[in-house]
Every structure is written in structure tokens, then in C-alpha cells.
Amino acid sequence: MKVLVTGGAGYIGSITVERLIAHGASVVVFDNLYQGHEAAVHPDATFVCGDLADRAAIDDTLARHRPDGIMHFASYTLVGESWEKPFMYLRDNIVNGLNLLESAVEHGVRRFILSSTANLFDDPESVPIHETERIVPGSPYGESKNIMERYLYWLDRVYGFRYACLRYFNACGATEQRGEHHDPETHLIPLVLQVALGQRDKITIFGDDYNTPDGTCVRDYIHVHDLAEAHILALGAVDGGSRKYNLGNGRGFSVQEVIDTARQVTGHPIPSVIGPRRPGDPDILIAGSDAIVRDLGWRRQYPDLRQIVEMAWKWHQAHPNGYPY
Ligand code: UFG
């Protein structure tokens, strides 16, 4: 199978490419290197440096490579940033995504996997959060993914375009070769590990007055390798019908627990201070992932937080400055 992976030079995309190639797929990566790194692209993948705003570049790539399916990771992904730059999220994520969808339909591609998000569930009525939960996007970013999900719904009805929307909770961890490197970094685990590496003085905990056992936010940290495997299973299944899955560990860990785990793993004291709440952070987000386990036999290989942090730590120690530019 040949797969086009947009955002395949980014964190989750590059590790999914690594797993696709391990499963014997042929991969074309399409990435503008805004947050991605050419060094993260698997050497056996074909790399096209292109932007989804450029419809002709997408058409050319699909015509030239004729993929059997598309995995679409490329987008802006930061909840907080989307409050500051709503047009960047509500315009670019959506217009660029629509360029890709329209080109895919015109080139006869009928299998599509969308990177979606737990940020669809800002005000969950029940925890863990299952696919039946009502959708309340928590930010312009979450809304941009919701709109992409709605486009897919209509393209399936109109054209028989088969898709899976995978709503990730908090992606984390690393493989031997690939890990998390954003600039600027905003995610909890890499920031904590940067403190352990001596690159930052301390980690600021964004609020300790949440309605959780220790007062810090609870999130569902899911290993990026396990997310990648879910994409591959979903791509193999979409011919049987479009679907949506919530993807997480099924267990929540507080910010304080993540920091304590990183202290154990690294042996570094990792100083922390309590800061104000970050706008838009709900108390608890935990995924109910029973549906993908039941339908596709998805298994989490690395559900243990300590092992996730150990693998991330190994990558950060080997690449203290991330990928080369
Ligand atoms: N946090 C801190 N201090 C920091 C950074 C983060 O206390 O310096 C806290 C946050 O407040 C939050 C938790 O750590 O409670 C996790 O925050 P991240 O920034 O690592 O991740 P987010 O939960 O904000 O967002 C991630 C992805 C989004 C996705 C979301 C889904 O970046 O794309 O998970 O849950 F939508």
C-alpha cells in the first residue's frame, strides 16, 4: 500500500511514517517544515517539501504518486495559540485541509485518516470520554478539527469517501530514532525533560486549584508509537466504513504525577513552581478507547507512564538540541 502522509516530518507524523515503513508500506511525506524537520523524515520515504495552501503542489503530488490512502497530520495544533491567533487556525487548518480533500476526491483517493483531537470535548458529561460524548470544541483549534470531521461526513455521503477521525488525547513518548521537538516547546513532558537536561531552571505548574485529587490537571498521556499503530489499523479498516475513535491510555495522570515520574526517571530534582491557570484547560481529560480495541484489536504497547517518560528521556538525552535545522 502507498500512503501519503501530510505532516510526516512532524512529531506524530514522522513516527507514524516509521511504523508504516516497518509494516511494509510505501510512504510519501508532504510537509512544509513549519514545525517538522527534514531529519525526522524516514530515509525510505519520498519527501515532498510542499504547503497545503498550494493546491497545485497537492495535485501534482497526488497525480505523480497515486497513493492508496492519505494520513493527514499537517496542521497547527496548539490549543493556547489558537486563542491568540484564531484566524490562523480557523482559516489555515480548514482551507488547507479542504484543498487536500478536494484534490483527494479529484484524484480518486478514497481512504483518509484525520488527526483529530480531545479538544472536541471541552465540557464532557462523563469520564472517560467515549465517542458518544457531545462535541463542544474547546478552542478555535478544536473547532478547526470539528469542521474537518464535518467535511469528511459529507464527503462520505456524497462520494463514498471513507475516513477515520482519530481524536488523540496527549501524545507523548519517543522511539529510538524519533521524538518530540517543537520550537517553541509548550508540552509538559518535553519541558520537564528540558529542566532535567539543564536547559531550563524549573517547570511552572499551570494551576493547583483544579477539581482533581492533587489540584493539578489530569490528562491521558498516550505513547506516540501506540497512536501510530492505531492509524495503520484504521487505514486498513476504512473500506469497511467510516469511523471515529477516541485514542488514549484510558488512565489519567496529573501534572504533579508526570513531574514526579520524571524526577524518578531522570534522577534530577526538577524544581517546580505553581503559576496561574492556563486559559482553556479543563480539569480532567481521559479517553474511553474501548471502541477501537473492540473493532480493530488495537493494543497499547506502552501504557505505563514511567516507560513513556523513560523512552522520551532516552531520546532527549541522545538529541539534547532536538533535530538539526
Ligand atoms: N502544563 C503545565 N506547565 C507547562 C506545560 C503544560 O502545567 O509548562 C500542563 C497543562 O496545563 C496541561 C498539561 O500540562 O494540564 C498538558 O499540557 P500540554 O501543553 O502538554 O498539552 P495540552 O493538553 O494542552 O494539549 C495536547 C495537544 C493538543 C491536544 C490536547 C488534547 O497539544 O493538540 O493535548 O488533550 F488537543
Tab-separated table of C-alpha atoms and ligand atoms in Angstrom:
chain	number	residue	atom	x	y	z
A	1	MET	CA	0.000	0.000	0.000
A	2	LYS	CA	1.195	3.512	-0.796
A	3	VAL	CA	0.321	6.199	1.743
A	4	LEU	CA	0.630	9.977	1.529
A	5	VAL	CA	1.407	11.418	4.962
A	6	THR	CA	0.939	15.163	5.347
A	7	GLY	CA	2.948	16.476	8.280
A	8	GLY	CA	5.161	13.393	8.048
A	9	ALA	CA	8.181	15.407	9.204
A	10	GLY	CA	6.422	16.370	12.455
A	11	TYR	CA	6.344	14.557	15.769
A	12	ILE	CA	3.387	12.177	15.430
A	13	GLY	CA	3.551	12.088	11.635
A	14	SER	CA	7.231	11.082	11.458
A	15	ILE	CA	6.752	8.262	13.945
A	16	THR	CA	3.694	7.042	12.050
A	17	VAL	CA	5.818	7.011	8.878
A	18	GLU	CA	8.419	4.949	10.753
A	19	ARG	CA	5.731	2.421	11.732
A	20	LEU	CA	4.158	2.385	8.233
A	21	ILE	CA	7.537	1.536	6.722
A	22	ALA	CA	8.076	-1.141	9.375
A	23	HIS	CA	4.754	-2.637	8.219
A	24	GLY	CA	5.960	-2.664	4.597
A	25	ALA	CA	4.073	0.379	3.263
A	26	SER	CA	5.486	2.745	0.684
A	27	VAL	CA	5.300	6.326	2.006
A	28	VAL	CA	5.287	9.810	0.520
A	29	VAL	CA	5.716	12.619	3.049
A	30	PHE	CA	4.259	16.052	2.227
A	31	ASP	CA	5.387	18.702	4.726
A	32	ASN	CA	6.235	22.416	4.634
A	33	LEU	CA	8.737	22.050	7.537
A	34	TYR	CA	6.956	24.776	9.541
A	35	GLN	CA	7.208	22.636	12.691
A	36	GLY	CA	8.555	19.499	11.019
A	37	HIS	CA	12.185	18.570	10.478
A	38	GLU	CA	13.614	17.059	7.342
A	39	ALA	CA	15.934	14.990	9.555
A	40	ALA	CA	12.840	13.331	11.068
A	41	VAL	CA	11.657	12.014	7.693
A	42	HIS	CA	12.380	8.310	7.368
A	43	PRO	CA	15.129	7.739	4.771
A	44	ASP	CA	12.968	5.192	2.919
A	45	ALA	CA	10.111	7.673	2.472
A	46	THR	CA	9.850	10.003	-0.517
A	47	PHE	CA	9.892	13.578	0.760
A	48	VAL	CA	7.976	16.383	-0.938
A	49	CYS	CA	8.547	19.806	0.627
A	50	GLY	CA	5.223	21.470	-0.024
A	51	ASP	CA	2.458	23.508	1.523
A	52	LEU	CA	-1.208	22.521	1.646
A	53	ALA	CA	-2.065	26.138	0.814
A	54	ASP	CA	-0.623	25.371	-2.628
A	55	ARG	CA	-3.353	23.394	-4.359
A	56	ALA	CA	-1.215	22.811	-7.472
A	57	ALA	CA	1.513	21.200	-5.340
A	58	ILE	CA	-1.022	18.808	-3.811
A	59	ASP	CA	-2.490	17.957	-7.228
A	60	ASP	CA	0.963	17.333	-8.601
A	61	THR	CA	1.924	15.085	-5.678
A	62	LEU	CA	-1.267	13.016	-5.903
A	63	ALA	CA	-1.022	12.702	-9.691
A	64	ARG	CA	2.621	11.693	-9.525
A	65	HIS	CA	2.426	9.223	-6.624
A	66	ARG	CA	-1.166	7.943	-6.788
A	67	PRO	CA	-1.453	6.904	-3.118
A	68	ASP	CA	-3.989	4.344	-1.911
A	69	GLY	CA	-4.703	6.420	1.190
A	70	ILE	CA	-3.890	9.674	2.975
A	71	MET	CA	-2.984	10.303	6.613
A	72	HIS	CA	-3.427	13.997	7.353
A	73	PHE	CA	-1.343	15.270	10.272
A	74	ALA	CA	-0.285	18.665	8.932
A	75	SER	CA	-1.985	21.450	10.866
A	76	TYR	CA	-1.465	23.943	13.631
A	77	THR	CA	-2.033	22.049	16.884
A	78	LEU	CA	-1.751	24.302	19.910
A	79	VAL	CA	-4.881	24.992	21.922
A	80	GLY	CA	-3.444	28.113	23.609
A	81	GLU	CA	-2.003	29.599	20.420
A	82	SER	CA	-5.353	29.203	18.705
A	83	TRP	CA	-6.916	31.612	21.208
A	84	GLU	CA	-4.267	34.182	20.295
A	85	LYS	CA	-4.367	33.574	16.528
A	86	PRO	CA	-7.864	32.307	15.756
A	87	PHE	CA	-7.701	33.108	12.036
A	88	MET	CA	-4.536	31.077	11.622
A	89	TYR	CA	-6.425	28.062	12.951
A	90	LEU	CA	-9.918	28.728	11.605
A	91	ARG	CA	-8.614	29.689	8.175
A	92	ASP	CA	-5.415	27.747	7.531
A	93	ASN	CA	-6.299	24.414	9.165
A	94	ILE	CA	-9.642	24.414	7.380
A	95	VAL	CA	-8.785	25.902	3.981
A	96	ASN	CA	-5.606	23.830	3.655
A	97	GLY	CA	-7.463	20.717	4.783
A	98	LEU	CA	-10.166	21.404	2.215
A	99	ASN	CA	-7.542	21.785	-0.525
A	100	LEU	CA	-6.276	18.333	0.369
A	101	LEU	CA	-9.766	16.799	0.488
A	102	GLU	CA	-10.845	18.269	-2.827
A	103	SER	CA	-7.661	17.150	-4.510
A	104	ALA	CA	-8.023	13.658	-2.989
A	105	VAL	CA	-11.573	13.346	-4.342
A	106	GLU	CA	-10.495	14.550	-7.790
A	107	HIS	CA	-7.587	12.097	-7.885
A	108	GLY	CA	-9.704	9.143	-6.841
A	109	VAL	CA	-8.202	8.652	-3.366
A	110	ARG	CA	-10.961	7.284	-1.134
A	111	ARG	CA	-9.228	6.444	2.163
A	112	PHE	CA	-8.403	9.206	4.625
A	113	ILE	CA	-7.235	9.303	8.233
A	114	LEU	CA	-7.649	12.609	10.077
A	115	SER	CA	-5.585	13.639	13.098
A	116	SER	CA	-8.334	14.939	15.340
A	117	THR	CA	-8.259	15.919	18.976
A	118	ALA	CA	-9.562	15.554	22.521
A	119	ASN	CA	-10.138	19.296	22.339
A	120	LEU	CA	-13.536	18.436	20.807
A	121	PHE	CA	-14.645	17.633	24.358
A	122	ASP	CA	-14.357	20.777	26.412
A	123	ASP	CA	-17.193	20.041	28.753
A	124	PRO	CA	-17.599	16.255	28.965
A	125	GLU	CA	-20.692	14.868	30.672
A	126	SER	CA	-18.874	11.656	31.579
A	127	VAL	CA	-15.297	10.474	32.143
A	128	PRO	CA	-13.788	8.516	30.464
A	129	ILE	CA	-14.854	10.270	27.273
A	130	HIS	CA	-16.366	7.948	24.676
A	131	GLU	CA	-17.261	8.617	21.053
A	132	THR	CA	-20.888	9.174	22.081
A	133	GLU	CA	-19.907	12.270	24.082
A	134	ARG	CA	-21.400	15.505	22.733
A	135	ILE	CA	-18.942	17.677	20.852
A	136	VAL	CA	-18.096	21.037	22.431
A	137	PRO	CA	-14.871	22.340	20.856
A	138	GLY	CA	-12.655	23.960	23.485
A	139	SER	CA	-10.842	26.428	21.243
A	140	PRO	CA	-10.510	27.663	17.649
A	141	TYR	CA	-8.110	24.735	17.216
A	142	GLY	CA	-10.727	22.215	18.394
A	143	GLU	CA	-13.311	23.874	16.133
A	144	SER	CA	-10.983	23.574	13.132
A	145	LYS	CA	-10.800	19.811	13.693
A	146	ASN	CA	-14.558	19.608	14.232
A	147	ILE	CA	-15.138	21.315	10.887
A	148	MET	CA	-12.745	18.867	9.190
A	149	GLU	CA	-14.724	15.998	10.725
A	150	ARG	CA	-17.932	17.510	9.346
A	151	TYR	CA	-16.447	17.861	5.840
A	152	LEU	CA	-15.496	14.202	5.952
A	153	TYR	CA	-19.009	13.231	6.968
A	154	TRP	CA	-20.388	14.939	3.859
A	155	LEU	CA	-17.721	13.639	1.506
A	156	ASP	CA	-18.550	10.113	2.616
A	157	ARG	CA	-22.248	10.697	1.963
A	158	VAL	CA	-21.677	12.371	-1.382
A	159	TYR	CA	-18.720	10.423	-2.801
A	160	GLY	CA	-18.329	7.316	-0.638
A	161	PHE	CA	-15.076	8.836	0.671
A	162	ARG	CA	-14.069	6.558	3.581
A	163	TYR	CA	-12.399	8.091	6.588
A	164	ALA	CA	-11.403	7.631	10.191
A	165	CYS	CA	-11.168	10.537	12.632
A	166	LEU	CA	-8.713	9.744	15.416
A	167	ARG	CA	-9.141	12.031	18.401
A	168	TYR	CA	-5.892	11.932	20.307
A	169	PHE	CA	-5.548	12.834	23.895
A	170	ASN	CA	-1.977	13.782	24.988
A	171	ALA	CA	0.573	12.289	22.596
A	172	CYS	CA	3.968	11.686	24.189
A	173	GLY	CA	6.997	9.392	24.273
A	174	ALA	CA	9.556	8.608	21.582
A	175	THR	CA	11.047	5.779	19.576
A	176	GLU	CA	14.773	5.057	19.292
A	177	GLN	CA	15.064	7.305	16.251
A	178	ARG	CA	12.359	9.934	16.598
A	179	GLY	CA	10.981	12.164	19.319
A	180	GLU	CA	9.287	15.435	20.191
A	181	HIS	CA	10.928	18.691	19.149
A	182	HIS	CA	8.840	21.839	18.831
A	183	ASP	CA	10.087	25.398	18.749
A	184	PRO	CA	8.912	26.920	20.963
A	185	GLU	CA	8.135	23.872	23.117
A	186	THR	CA	4.876	24.113	25.055
A	187	HIS	CA	4.143	20.478	26.014
A	188	LEU	CA	4.544	19.248	29.545
A	189	ILE	CA	6.773	16.166	29.165
A	190	PRO	CA	9.456	17.675	26.879
A	191	LEU	CA	9.510	20.839	29.019
A	192	VAL	CA	10.040	18.802	32.177
A	193	LEU	CA	12.837	16.861	30.469
A	194	GLN	CA	14.451	20.124	29.350
A	195	VAL	CA	14.670	21.051	33.040
A	196	ALA	CA	16.377	17.721	33.728
A	197	LEU	CA	18.814	18.451	30.883
A	198	GLY	CA	19.723	21.791	32.494
A	199	GLN	CA	18.166	23.794	29.644
A	200	ARG	CA	15.508	25.369	31.881
A	201	ASP	CA	15.582	26.292	35.577
A	202	LYS	CA	12.177	24.978	36.520
A	203	ILE	CA	8.770	23.867	35.350
A	204	THR	CA	5.732	26.022	36.077
A	205	ILE	CA	2.611	24.082	37.018
A	206	PHE	CA	-0.337	25.890	35.470
A	207	GLY	CA	-2.669	25.937	38.473
A	208	ASP	CA	-3.099	23.683	41.522
A	209	ASP	CA	-6.715	24.506	42.299
A	210	TYR	CA	-8.437	22.224	39.789
A	211	ASN	CA	-11.129	19.781	40.842
A	212	THR	CA	-8.723	16.805	40.861
A	213	PRO	CA	-7.160	14.721	43.674
A	214	ASP	CA	-3.943	16.801	43.889
A	215	GLY	CA	-5.359	20.010	42.384
A	216	THR	CA	-3.328	19.809	39.141
A	217	CYS	CA	-4.885	18.964	35.757
A	218	VAL	CA	-5.353	15.316	34.847
A	219	ARG	CA	-4.584	14.257	31.271
A	220	ASP	CA	-4.427	10.993	29.351
A	221	TYR	CA	-0.848	10.501	28.079
A	222	ILE	CA	-0.737	8.115	25.133
A	223	HIS	CA	2.510	6.842	23.609
A	224	VAL	CA	3.058	8.075	20.070
A	225	HIS	CA	4.040	4.560	18.923
A	226	ASP	CA	0.617	3.287	20.003
A	227	LEU	CA	-1.074	6.215	18.241
A	228	ALA	CA	0.863	5.384	15.083
A	229	GLU	CA	-0.283	1.767	15.191
A	230	ALA	CA	-3.886	2.946	15.566
A	231	HIS	CA	-3.553	4.944	12.324
A	232	ILE	CA	-2.334	1.880	10.472
A	233	LEU	CA	-5.179	-0.276	11.783
A	234	ALA	CA	-7.705	2.429	10.909
A	235	LEU	CA	-6.398	2.790	7.359
A	236	GLY	CA	-6.760	-0.952	6.872
A	237	ALA	CA	-10.353	-0.834	8.116
A	238	VAL	CA	-11.927	2.219	6.468
A	239	ASP	CA	-13.056	0.348	3.352
A	240	GLY	CA	-15.496	-1.360	5.720
A	241	GLY	CA	-16.983	2.021	6.710
A	242	SER	CA	-16.026	5.413	8.060
A	243	ARG	CA	-15.477	5.741	11.799
A	244	LYS	CA	-14.347	7.929	14.702
A	245	TYR	CA	-12.242	6.795	17.623
A	246	ASN	CA	-11.064	8.420	20.831
A	247	LEU	CA	-7.470	7.374	21.439
A	248	GLY	CA	-5.884	7.398	24.842
A	249	ASN	CA	-4.284	5.384	27.550
A	250	GLY	CA	-7.564	5.053	29.399
A	251	ARG	CA	-5.843	6.332	32.557
A	252	GLY	CA	-5.281	9.851	33.716
A	253	PHE	CA	-2.170	11.303	35.331
A	254	SER	CA	-1.926	14.688	36.994
A	255	VAL	CA	0.684	17.293	36.084
A	256	GLN	CA	2.220	16.651	39.510
A	257	GLU	CA	2.394	12.890	38.833
A	258	VAL	CA	4.118	13.497	35.494
A	259	ILE	CA	6.734	15.691	37.187
A	260	ASP	CA	7.250	13.147	39.993
A	261	THR	CA	7.695	10.365	37.417
A	262	ALA	CA	10.245	12.446	35.514
A	263	ARG	CA	12.131	13.053	38.783
A	264	GLN	CA	12.353	9.283	39.341
A	265	VAL	CA	13.361	8.528	35.752
A	266	THR	CA	15.988	11.258	35.384
A	267	GLY	CA	17.285	11.397	38.965
A	268	HIS	CA	17.102	15.201	38.657
A	269	PRO	CA	15.183	17.228	41.304
A	270	ILE	CA	13.266	19.155	38.562
A	271	PRO	CA	12.294	22.272	40.552
A	272	SER	CA	8.668	23.309	40.085
A	273	VAL	CA	6.623	26.376	40.950
A	274	ILE	CA	2.880	26.941	40.917
A	275	GLY	CA	1.738	29.507	38.373
A	276	PRO	CA	-1.666	30.774	37.278
A	277	ARG	CA	-4.076	28.587	35.333
A	278	ARG	CA	-3.613	28.450	31.557
A	279	PRO	CA	-6.841	29.574	29.871
A	280	GLY	CA	-8.896	26.767	28.351
A	281	ASP	CA	-7.537	23.870	30.444
A	282	PRO	CA	-10.331	21.545	31.652
A	283	ASP	CA	-9.864	19.686	34.982
A	284	ILE	CA	-9.731	16.150	33.590
A	285	LEU	CA	-9.483	14.621	30.106
A	286	ILE	CA	-9.409	10.823	29.911
A	287	ALA	CA	-10.232	8.844	26.770
A	288	GLY	CA	-12.571	5.896	26.559
A	289	SER	CA	-10.881	3.866	23.804
A	290	ASP	CA	-12.888	0.640	24.082
A	291	ALA	CA	-14.348	1.085	20.577
A	292	ILE	CA	-11.048	0.829	18.687
A	293	VAL	CA	-9.924	-2.027	20.949
A	294	ARG	CA	-13.162	-3.873	20.206
A	295	ASP	CA	-13.402	-3.070	16.462
A	296	LEU	CA	-9.772	-3.247	15.388
A	297	GLY	CA	-7.986	-5.111	18.178
A	298	TRP	CA	-5.827	-2.061	18.982
A	299	ARG	CA	-3.349	-2.816	21.777
A	300	ARG	CA	-1.326	-0.296	23.711
A	301	GLN	CA	2.242	-1.492	23.826
A	302	TYR	CA	3.463	1.269	26.162
A	303	PRO	CA	0.660	2.225	28.566
A	304	ASP	CA	2.962	2.743	31.542
A	305	LEU	CA	3.750	6.414	32.261
A	306	ARG	CA	7.170	5.574	33.652
A	307	GLN	CA	8.120	3.718	30.463
A	308	ILE	CA	6.773	6.571	28.314
A	309	VAL	CA	8.907	9.085	30.197
A	310	GLU	CA	11.923	6.746	30.077
A	311	MET	CA	11.666	6.465	26.295
A	312	ALA	CA	11.243	10.231	25.897
A	313	TRP	CA	14.186	10.821	28.241
A	314	LYS	CA	16.392	8.472	26.234
A	315	TRP	CA	15.592	10.408	23.054
A	316	HIS	CA	16.125	13.806	24.683
A	317	GLN	CA	19.461	12.705	26.121
A	318	ALA	CA	20.595	11.460	22.702
A	319	HIS	CA	19.273	14.651	20.989
A	320	PRO	CA	19.567	17.433	23.587
A	321	ASN	CA	19.072	20.078	20.891
A	322	GLY	CA	16.383	18.142	19.036
A	323	TYR	CA	16.706	17.736	15.299
A	324	PRO	CA	19.267	19.674	13.287
A	325	TYR	CA	17.911	22.596	11.263
B	1	UFG	N1	1.273	22.187	31.739
B	1	UFG	C1	1.852	22.795	32.820
B	1	UFG	N2	3.014	23.508	32.620
B	1	UFG	C2	3.611	23.617	31.411
B	1	UFG	C3	3.003	22.990	30.294
B	1	UFG	C4	1.830	22.268	30.500
B	1	UFG	O1	1.353	22.729	33.946
B	1	UFG	O2	4.641	24.292	31.307
B	1	UFG	C5	0.021	21.407	31.938
B	1	UFG	C6	-1.147	21.950	31.140
B	1	UFG	O3	-1.801	22.984	31.842
B	1	UFG	C7	-1.986	20.685	30.970
B	1	UFG	C8	-0.952	19.556	30.907
B	1	UFG	O4	0.247	20.099	31.456
B	1	UFG	O5	-2.777	20.492	32.112
B	1	UFG	C9	-0.685	19.100	29.494
B	1	UFG	O6	-0.408	20.238	28.684
B	1	UFG	P1	0.261	20.154	27.250
B	1	UFG	O7	0.528	21.575	26.835
B	1	UFG	O8	1.383	19.183	27.276
B	1	UFG	O9	-0.861	19.505	26.341
B	1	UFG	P2	-2.372	20.005	26.098
B	1	UFG	O10	-3.240	19.157	26.983
B	1	UFG	O11	-2.531	21.461	26.225
B	1	UFG	O12	-2.604	19.720	24.547
B	1	UFG	C10	-2.323	18.496	23.922
B	1	UFG	C11	-2.074	18.778	22.433
B	1	UFG	C12	-3.329	19.301	21.782
B	1	UFG	C13	-4.497	18.388	22.068
B	1	UFG	C14	-4.635	18.121	23.543
B	1	UFG	C15	-5.692	17.094	23.772
B	1	UFG	O13	-1.052	19.770	22.281
B	1	UFG	O14	-3.126	19.364	20.368
B	1	UFG	O15	-3.405	17.623	24.082
B	1	UFG	O16	-5.832	16.764	25.132
B	1	UFG	F1	-5.634	18.965	21.633
